[in-house]
Coordinates of C-alpha atoms in Angstrom, one line a residue:
M1 CA -77.4 72.1 -84.5
T2 CA -78.6 74.9 -82.1
E3 CA -80.8 77.4 -83.8
S4 CA -79.4 80.9 -83.8
I5 CA -81.1 83.4 -81.5
Y6 CA -80.0 86.2 -83.9
H7 CA -82.4 87.5 -86.5
P8 CA -81.0 88.6 -89.9
T9 CA -80.8 92.4 -90.3
P10 CA -80.6 94.2 -93.6
R11 CA -77.1 94.9 -94.8
I12 CA -75.9 98.4 -94.2
R13 CA -73.7 99.7 -97.0
R14 CA -70.3 100.9 -96.0
S15 CA -70.0 104.7 -96.0
V16 CA -67.8 105.7 -99.0
V17 CA -67.5 109.2 -97.5
R18 CA -66.2 107.9 -94.2
D19 CA -63.7 105.7 -96.0
I20 CA -62.4 108.7 -98.0
L21 CA -62.3 110.9 -94.9
A22 CA -59.7 108.6 -93.5
F23 CA -57.3 110.2 -96.0
H24 CA -58.3 113.8 -95.2
N25 CA -55.5 114.2 -92.5
R26 CA -52.8 112.9 -94.8
P27 CA -50.1 115.5 -95.3
D28 CA -50.7 117.6 -98.5
M29 CA -54.1 116.1 -99.1
V30 CA -56.7 118.6 -100.5
P31 CA -59.9 117.5 -98.7
F32 CA -62.9 118.1 -101.1
A33 CA -64.7 115.0 -99.9
G34 CA -66.4 115.6 -96.5
G35 CA -69.4 117.8 -95.7
L36 CA -67.3 119.7 -93.1
P37 CA -67.8 123.3 -92.1
D38 CA -65.0 125.7 -92.7
P39 CA -62.8 125.5 -89.5
A40 CA -62.4 129.3 -89.6
T41 CA -66.2 129.7 -89.1
L42 CA -66.5 127.5 -86.0
P43 CA -67.2 129.8 -83.1
V44 CA -64.5 128.5 -80.8
A45 CA -64.2 131.5 -78.5
A46 CA -68.0 131.9 -78.1
I47 CA -68.5 128.2 -77.3
A48 CA -65.7 128.4 -74.7
R49 CA -67.4 131.4 -73.0
S50 CA -70.7 129.5 -73.1
A51 CA -69.2 126.4 -71.6
Q52 CA -67.5 128.4 -68.8
Y53 CA -70.8 130.1 -68.1
V54 CA -72.8 126.9 -67.9
L55 CA -70.2 125.2 -65.6
A56 CA -69.9 128.2 -63.3
R57 CA -73.7 128.7 -62.9
Q58 CA -75.3 125.4 -63.5
G59 CA -72.5 122.9 -63.4
A60 CA -74.1 120.3 -61.3
V61 CA -77.2 120.3 -63.5
A62 CA -75.2 120.2 -66.7
L63 CA -73.2 117.2 -65.6
Q64 CA -76.3 115.2 -64.4
Y65 CA -78.7 113.1 -66.3
G66 CA -81.3 115.0 -68.4
T67 CA -84.8 114.3 -69.8
T68 CA -85.4 112.2 -72.9
E69 CA -87.2 115.1 -74.6
G70 CA -84.2 117.4 -74.3
Y71 CA -83.3 120.6 -72.5
E72 CA -86.6 122.6 -72.3
P73 CA -85.1 126.0 -72.9
L74 CA -83.4 124.7 -76.1
R75 CA -86.6 123.1 -77.2
Q76 CA -88.4 126.4 -76.7
Y77 CA -85.7 128.3 -78.6
I78 CA -86.2 125.9 -81.6
A79 CA -90.0 126.2 -81.4
N80 CA -89.7 130.0 -81.4
Y81 CA -87.3 129.9 -84.3
L82 CA -89.7 127.8 -86.3
S83 CA -92.7 129.9 -85.4
E84 CA -90.9 133.1 -86.4
G85 CA -90.2 131.4 -89.8
G86 CA -93.9 130.7 -90.4
F87 CA -94.3 127.2 -88.9
P88 CA -96.1 127.6 -85.5
S89 CA -94.5 125.2 -83.0
T90 CA -94.3 124.6 -79.3
A91 CA -91.6 123.1 -77.1
D92 CA -93.8 120.0 -76.7
E93 CA -93.5 119.4 -80.5
I94 CA -89.6 119.3 -80.3
L95 CA -87.5 116.3 -79.5
I96 CA -83.7 116.8 -79.2
T97 CA -81.5 114.1 -80.8
S98 CA -77.9 113.3 -80.9
G99 CA -77.4 114.9 -84.3
S100 CA -79.9 114.7 -87.2
Q101 CA -78.5 111.3 -88.2
Q102 CA -79.9 109.8 -84.9
G103 CA -83.1 111.6 -85.6
M104 CA -83.4 109.9 -89.0
D105 CA -82.5 106.5 -87.4
L106 CA -85.1 107.1 -84.6
I107 CA -87.8 107.9 -87.2
S108 CA -86.9 104.9 -89.3
R109 CA -87.1 102.6 -86.2
W110 CA -90.5 104.0 -85.4
L111 CA -92.0 104.0 -88.9
L112 CA -90.3 101.4 -91.1
Q113 CA -90.0 97.7 -91.3
P114 CA -88.2 95.7 -94.0
G115 CA -89.9 96.2 -97.4
D116 CA -91.6 99.4 -96.5
P117 CA -91.3 102.1 -99.2
V118 CA -89.3 105.4 -99.1
Y119 CA -90.2 107.8 -101.8
T120 CA -87.4 110.2 -102.5
V121 CA -85.1 111.8 -105.1
E122 CA -81.8 110.6 -106.5
P123 CA -79.1 111.5 -106.1
L124 CA -79.9 111.1 -102.4
Y125 CA -77.9 112.2 -99.3
N126 CA -75.7 109.2 -98.6
G127 CA -76.4 109.2 -94.9
A128 CA -80.1 108.9 -95.5
L129 CA -79.6 106.2 -98.1
Q130 CA -77.4 104.2 -95.6
N131 CA -80.0 104.7 -92.9
F132 CA -83.0 103.6 -95.0
E133 CA -81.2 100.6 -96.5
G134 CA -80.1 99.6 -93.0
H135 CA -83.7 99.4 -92.0
G136 CA -84.6 97.3 -95.0
A137 CA -86.7 99.9 -96.7
S138 CA -87.2 99.9 -100.5
I139 CA -86.1 103.1 -102.2
Y140 CA -88.5 104.5 -104.9
P141 CA -86.8 107.3 -106.8
L142 CA -89.2 110.1 -107.9
A143 CA -89.0 111.9 -111.3
T144 CA -87.3 115.2 -111.0
D145 CA -86.2 118.3 -112.9
N146 CA -83.7 121.0 -111.9
E147 CA -85.9 122.1 -109.1
G148 CA -86.4 118.8 -107.5
P149 CA -89.3 116.3 -107.4
L150 CA -92.2 116.7 -109.7
P151 CA -95.5 117.0 -107.8
S152 CA -97.4 115.1 -110.5
A153 CA -94.8 112.3 -110.3
L154 CA -95.1 112.1 -106.5
Q155 CA -98.9 112.1 -106.7
H156 CA -99.0 109.3 -109.3
T157 CA -96.4 107.2 -107.5
L158 CA -98.2 107.4 -104.2
K159 CA -101.5 106.5 -105.9
D160 CA -100.0 103.6 -107.8
R161 CA -98.2 102.1 -104.8
H162 CA -100.9 102.3 -102.2
E163 CA -104.6 102.3 -101.5
N164 CA -104.9 105.6 -99.8
R165 CA -105.9 105.3 -96.2
P166 CA -107.7 107.9 -94.0
G167 CA -105.5 110.6 -92.7
G168 CA -104.6 111.1 -89.1
F169 CA -102.2 109.2 -86.9
V170 CA -102.5 105.9 -88.6
S171 CA -98.9 105.0 -88.0
L172 CA -98.5 105.9 -84.3
S173 CA -98.6 102.3 -83.0
P174 CA -95.7 100.1 -84.0
R175 CA -96.8 97.3 -86.4
R176 CA -96.4 93.8 -85.3
K177 CA -94.4 91.6 -87.6
E178 CA -96.7 88.6 -87.3
S179 CA -99.8 90.4 -88.4
R180 CA -98.6 93.3 -90.5
N181 CA -99.1 94.3 -94.1
R182 CA -96.6 96.5 -95.9
G183 CA -96.8 99.9 -94.3
P184 CA -97.4 103.2 -96.3
G185 CA -93.8 104.2 -95.8
L186 CA -92.6 107.8 -96.0
V187 CA -91.6 110.6 -98.3
Y188 CA -88.1 111.9 -97.7
L189 CA -87.0 115.3 -99.1
Q190 CA -84.3 117.9 -98.6
P191 CA -86.0 120.7 -100.4
T192 CA -83.4 123.4 -99.7
L193 CA -79.9 123.0 -101.1
D194 CA -80.3 119.3 -101.4
N195 CA -77.1 117.2 -100.7
P196 CA -75.5 116.5 -103.0
S197 CA -77.1 118.3 -105.9
G198 CA -77.7 121.7 -104.4
R199 CA -81.2 121.9 -105.8
I200 CA -83.8 124.2 -104.3
V201 CA -87.6 123.6 -104.5
S202 CA -89.4 126.8 -105.2
P203 CA -92.1 128.1 -102.8
E204 CA -94.8 127.4 -105.3
R205 CA -93.7 123.8 -105.8
R206 CA -93.5 123.2 -102.0
R207 CA -97.2 123.9 -101.8
S208 CA -97.8 121.6 -104.8
L209 CA -95.8 118.8 -103.2
A210 CA -97.8 119.1 -100.0
R211 CA -101.0 118.9 -102.1
A212 CA -99.7 115.9 -104.0
M213 CA -99.5 114.0 -100.6
T214 CA -103.2 114.6 -99.9
G215 CA -104.7 111.2 -98.9
F216 CA -101.3 109.6 -98.3
S217 CA -101.4 107.9 -95.0
G218 CA -97.7 107.8 -94.5
W219 CA -95.4 110.6 -93.3
L220 CA -93.4 113.3 -94.9
L221 CA -89.8 113.4 -93.5
E222 CA -88.3 116.8 -94.4
E223 CA -84.7 117.5 -93.6
D224 CA -83.2 121.0 -93.5
P225 CA -79.5 121.0 -92.6
Y226 CA -78.6 123.7 -95.2
G227 CA -81.6 126.1 -95.1
E228 CA -79.6 128.8 -93.3
L229 CA -76.7 128.6 -95.8
M230 CA -78.5 130.4 -98.6
F231 CA -76.1 133.1 -99.8
D232 CA -78.6 135.8 -100.9
R233 CA -82.0 135.2 -99.3
N234 CA -83.7 134.1 -96.1
R235 CA -84.9 130.6 -95.5
F236 CA -87.8 129.1 -97.3
Q237 CA -91.2 128.0 -95.9
Y238 CA -91.1 124.3 -94.9
I239 CA -93.2 121.8 -96.9
S240 CA -94.1 120.4 -93.4
S241 CA -95.9 123.6 -92.5
F242 CA -98.5 122.8 -95.2
R243 CA -98.9 119.3 -93.9
S244 CA -98.2 119.6 -90.2
H245 CA -100.5 116.8 -89.0
Q246 CA -98.5 114.1 -90.8
S247 CA -95.0 115.6 -91.2
L248 CA -91.6 115.2 -89.4
L249 CA -89.1 118.0 -89.7
L250 CA -85.5 117.2 -89.1
G251 CA -83.0 119.9 -88.2
S252 CA -79.4 120.2 -87.0
F253 CA -76.9 122.7 -85.6
S254 CA -74.0 120.8 -87.1
K255 CA -73.6 122.9 -90.3
I256 CA -74.3 126.3 -88.7
V257 CA -72.7 126.1 -85.2
S258 CA -70.6 122.9 -84.6
P259 CA -70.9 119.3 -85.7
S260 CA -69.1 118.0 -82.6
L261 CA -71.8 119.2 -80.3
R262 CA -74.0 116.5 -81.9
I263 CA -77.3 118.4 -81.5
G264 CA -80.2 117.7 -83.8
W265 CA -83.9 118.0 -83.4
I266 CA -87.2 116.6 -84.7
R267 CA -90.3 118.8 -85.0
A268 CA -93.5 116.6 -85.0
P269 CA -97.0 116.5 -83.6
R270 CA -97.1 116.0 -79.9
K271 CA -98.7 112.6 -80.2
A272 CA -95.8 111.5 -82.5
I273 CA -93.2 112.8 -80.1
D274 CA -94.8 110.9 -77.3
T275 CA -94.6 107.6 -79.2
M276 CA -91.0 108.2 -80.2
L277 CA -89.8 108.9 -76.7
P278 CA -89.5 105.2 -75.6
L279 CA -87.4 104.5 -78.6
K280 CA -85.2 107.5 -78.0
Q281 CA -84.8 106.5 -74.4
S282 CA -83.8 102.9 -75.4
M283 CA -81.1 104.3 -77.7
D284 CA -79.2 106.7 -75.3
L285 CA -81.6 107.8 -72.5
H286 CA -81.1 111.4 -73.7
T287 CA -78.9 113.7 -75.8
N288 CA -75.8 115.0 -74.1
L289 CA -77.2 117.6 -71.6
F290 CA -74.0 119.5 -71.3
S291 CA -73.8 120.1 -75.1
Q292 CA -77.5 121.1 -75.1
M293 CA -76.9 123.7 -72.3
V294 CA -73.8 125.1 -73.9
L295 CA -75.5 125.4 -77.2
H296 CA -78.5 127.1 -75.7
R297 CA -76.2 129.6 -73.9
F298 CA -74.4 130.2 -77.2
L299 CA -77.6 130.9 -79.0
E300 CA -78.8 133.3 -76.2
D301 CA -75.5 135.1 -75.9
T302 CA -74.5 135.3 -79.6
D303 CA -76.0 137.1 -82.6
L304 CA -76.7 134.0 -84.6
Q305 CA -77.6 135.9 -87.7
E306 CA -74.3 137.8 -87.6
H307 CA -72.4 134.5 -87.3
L308 CA -74.4 133.1 -90.2
N309 CA -73.8 136.1 -92.4
L310 CA -70.1 135.7 -91.9
T311 CA -70.3 132.0 -92.7
R312 CA -72.4 132.6 -95.8
K313 CA -70.0 135.3 -97.0
E314 CA -67.0 133.0 -96.6
Y315 CA -68.8 130.1 -98.3
A316 CA -69.8 132.2 -101.2
R317 CA -66.2 133.4 -101.7
K318 CA -65.0 129.8 -101.6
Q319 CA -67.6 128.6 -104.0
K320 CA -66.8 131.4 -106.5
I321 CA -63.0 130.5 -106.3
T322 CA -63.8 126.8 -106.7
L323 CA -66.0 127.3 -109.8
A324 CA -63.4 129.6 -111.4
A325 CA -60.7 126.9 -110.9
L326 CA -63.0 124.2 -112.3
K327 CA -63.5 126.4 -115.4
K328 CA -59.8 127.2 -115.7
Y329 CA -58.8 123.6 -115.8
G330 CA -61.7 122.5 -118.1
L331 CA -63.6 120.5 -115.5
V332 CA -66.8 122.4 -116.2
S333 CA -68.1 124.4 -119.1
A334 CA -67.5 128.2 -119.2
S335 CA -71.2 128.8 -118.8
A336 CA -71.7 126.6 -115.7
V337 CA -73.4 128.1 -112.7
A338 CA -73.3 127.0 -109.1
P339 CA -76.1 126.4 -106.5
A340 CA -77.3 129.5 -104.6
G341 CA -75.7 128.3 -101.3
G342 CA -74.7 125.3 -99.3
M343 CA -71.4 123.4 -99.2
F344 CA -71.2 121.3 -102.3
L345 CA -70.9 121.2 -106.1
W346 CA -72.4 118.2 -107.9
L347 CA -70.4 117.5 -111.1
R348 CA -70.7 115.3 -114.1
S349 CA -67.6 113.3 -115.1
P350 CA -66.6 111.8 -118.4
V351 CA -64.9 108.9 -116.7
D352 CA -66.0 106.4 -114.1
S353 CA -66.1 108.4 -110.9
D354 CA -65.3 105.4 -108.7
E355 CA -62.0 105.1 -110.5
L356 CA -61.5 108.8 -110.5
A357 CA -61.9 109.0 -106.7
K358 CA -59.4 106.2 -106.2
L359 CA -56.8 107.8 -108.6
A360 CA -57.4 111.3 -107.2
L361 CA -56.3 110.1 -103.8
K362 CA -52.9 109.2 -105.3
Y363 CA -52.7 112.7 -106.7
G364 CA -53.4 114.2 -103.3
V365 CA -57.1 115.2 -103.7
A366 CA -60.2 113.6 -102.1
I367 CA -63.6 113.6 -103.7
V368 CA -66.8 111.5 -103.3
P369 CA -67.9 109.4 -106.3
G370 CA -71.5 109.6 -107.3
S371 CA -72.2 106.0 -106.6
A372 CA -72.5 106.8 -102.9
F373 CA -75.7 108.8 -103.6
F374 CA -77.7 106.2 -105.5
S375 CA -79.6 103.1 -104.5
Q376 CA -78.2 101.5 -107.6
P377 CA -74.5 102.6 -107.4
E378 CA -73.9 102.2 -111.1
D379 CA -76.4 105.0 -111.7
G380 CA -73.9 107.5 -110.1
K381 CA -70.7 106.6 -112.0
E382 CA -70.8 109.7 -114.2
F383 CA -71.1 112.1 -111.2
Y384 CA -69.0 113.2 -108.2
R385 CA -69.5 115.5 -105.3
L386 CA -67.0 118.2 -104.3
N387 CA -67.1 120.1 -101.0
F388 CA -65.5 123.5 -101.0
T389 CA -66.1 124.7 -97.5
A390 CA -63.5 122.7 -95.6
V391 CA -60.6 123.5 -98.0
D392 CA -58.2 126.3 -97.3
M393 CA -58.6 129.1 -99.7
D394 CA -55.1 128.8 -101.1
S395 CA -55.5 125.1 -101.6
I396 CA -58.6 125.2 -103.8
E397 CA -56.9 125.7 -107.1
V398 CA -54.1 123.3 -106.2
G399 CA -56.7 120.6 -105.6
V400 CA -58.7 121.3 -108.8
E401 CA -55.5 121.1 -110.8
R402 CA -54.6 117.7 -109.3
L403 CA -58.1 116.5 -110.0
A404 CA -57.9 117.6 -113.6
R405 CA -54.6 115.7 -114.0
A406 CA -56.1 112.6 -112.5
M407 CA -59.1 112.8 -114.8
K408 CA -57.0 113.3 -117.9
T409 CA -54.9 110.3 -116.9
L410 CA -58.0 108.2 -116.9
Q411 CA -59.1 109.6 -120.2
G412 CA -55.7 108.9 -121.7
S413 CA -55.8 112.4 -123.2
V414 CA -54.7 115.9 -122.4
A415 CA -57.6 117.4 -124.3
T416 CA -60.0 119.8 -122.5
I417 CA -62.8 117.9 -120.8
E418 CA -65.9 119.2 -122.4
K419 CA -68.4 116.8 -121.1
S420 CA -68.1 117.7 -117.4
T421 CA -70.6 120.3 -116.1
V422 CA -72.1 121.5 -112.9
Y423 CA -75.3 119.7 -112.4
V424 CA -78.1 121.8 -110.9

């Protein structure tokens, strides 16, 4: 028998969210499942103007190959944005990626090998979970409270799992499989409006978490897709800003401008960017240059804060209506409160949420079961995630009523569901 030339790769779990999204376009379906922006907030006219401007003035450049690092004016814009927010950055410390998901995959290819640890919270963003498991990482859930990970738990976990190594760029060179020990891994956090729970780490705890990583030779991977979707306050200081020498900040324009442009970014030390460039080049040479140039023109030509304020206002209205409907139909307690921003509600269910999600589709409403957000799927069976931003305002109560009927069918009772509550 001829020996296979293929090497086994870790099994990548199927995306439950993507499977359910296949039903979103079904007639009369109320789509609570995806993490989609409100279609009414997408800046169609402004993007059209930006595209026309780019083609008219720099068309030949925009349709040509670009640099692996990304379009320099866009990188400078992001660096300025971070600097103005209290995290001094330069364009050389920015790498443009094809969405934040590619950024996460790129970082995992660079840092992780099978068996390496990832320290994080659960529930965990399902895209991150799928990515880390696909690279063979071992997930180590951290102890949390309503504010997120406990600094003491993080410190003790890192100390117990590793002999701390000297700081610096210990992980810049890829480890060779034939001579490697298990690497230090990384800490992955979404400290602002965490998907799916909506939790927010306070400014004080952010500093404490950075201190808890003192001596940890691995990297912090901080993702911030929802930081600009706080309803009533400005963005928070990044944890990465307190640990800039060994932190990777991952951002995206998908939730605040347009997901189809597929523009994300990594902010990292220049040495780290330099070592990631060959990997990025091997993946796709560079991120779509036309999209980068159109986005940059949009950012230069549009009052982004005005656009964001309109988006926040609309999302706050939808969240309020959704929570009121959930209370009306007994799916949450009367005293339940929602997160201070974002796109999701994380709910506790008195029935198996996998079964609820399946039955809900038959009732014409799509949700995501909690099992999609846990490394051990059974740990999430009493939770589900509901997205309120992509649903038409007039359809929100219709969808909640359908969900209530599906849940009561599974319960075999028409009694008010008292166990369910918003989890924050």
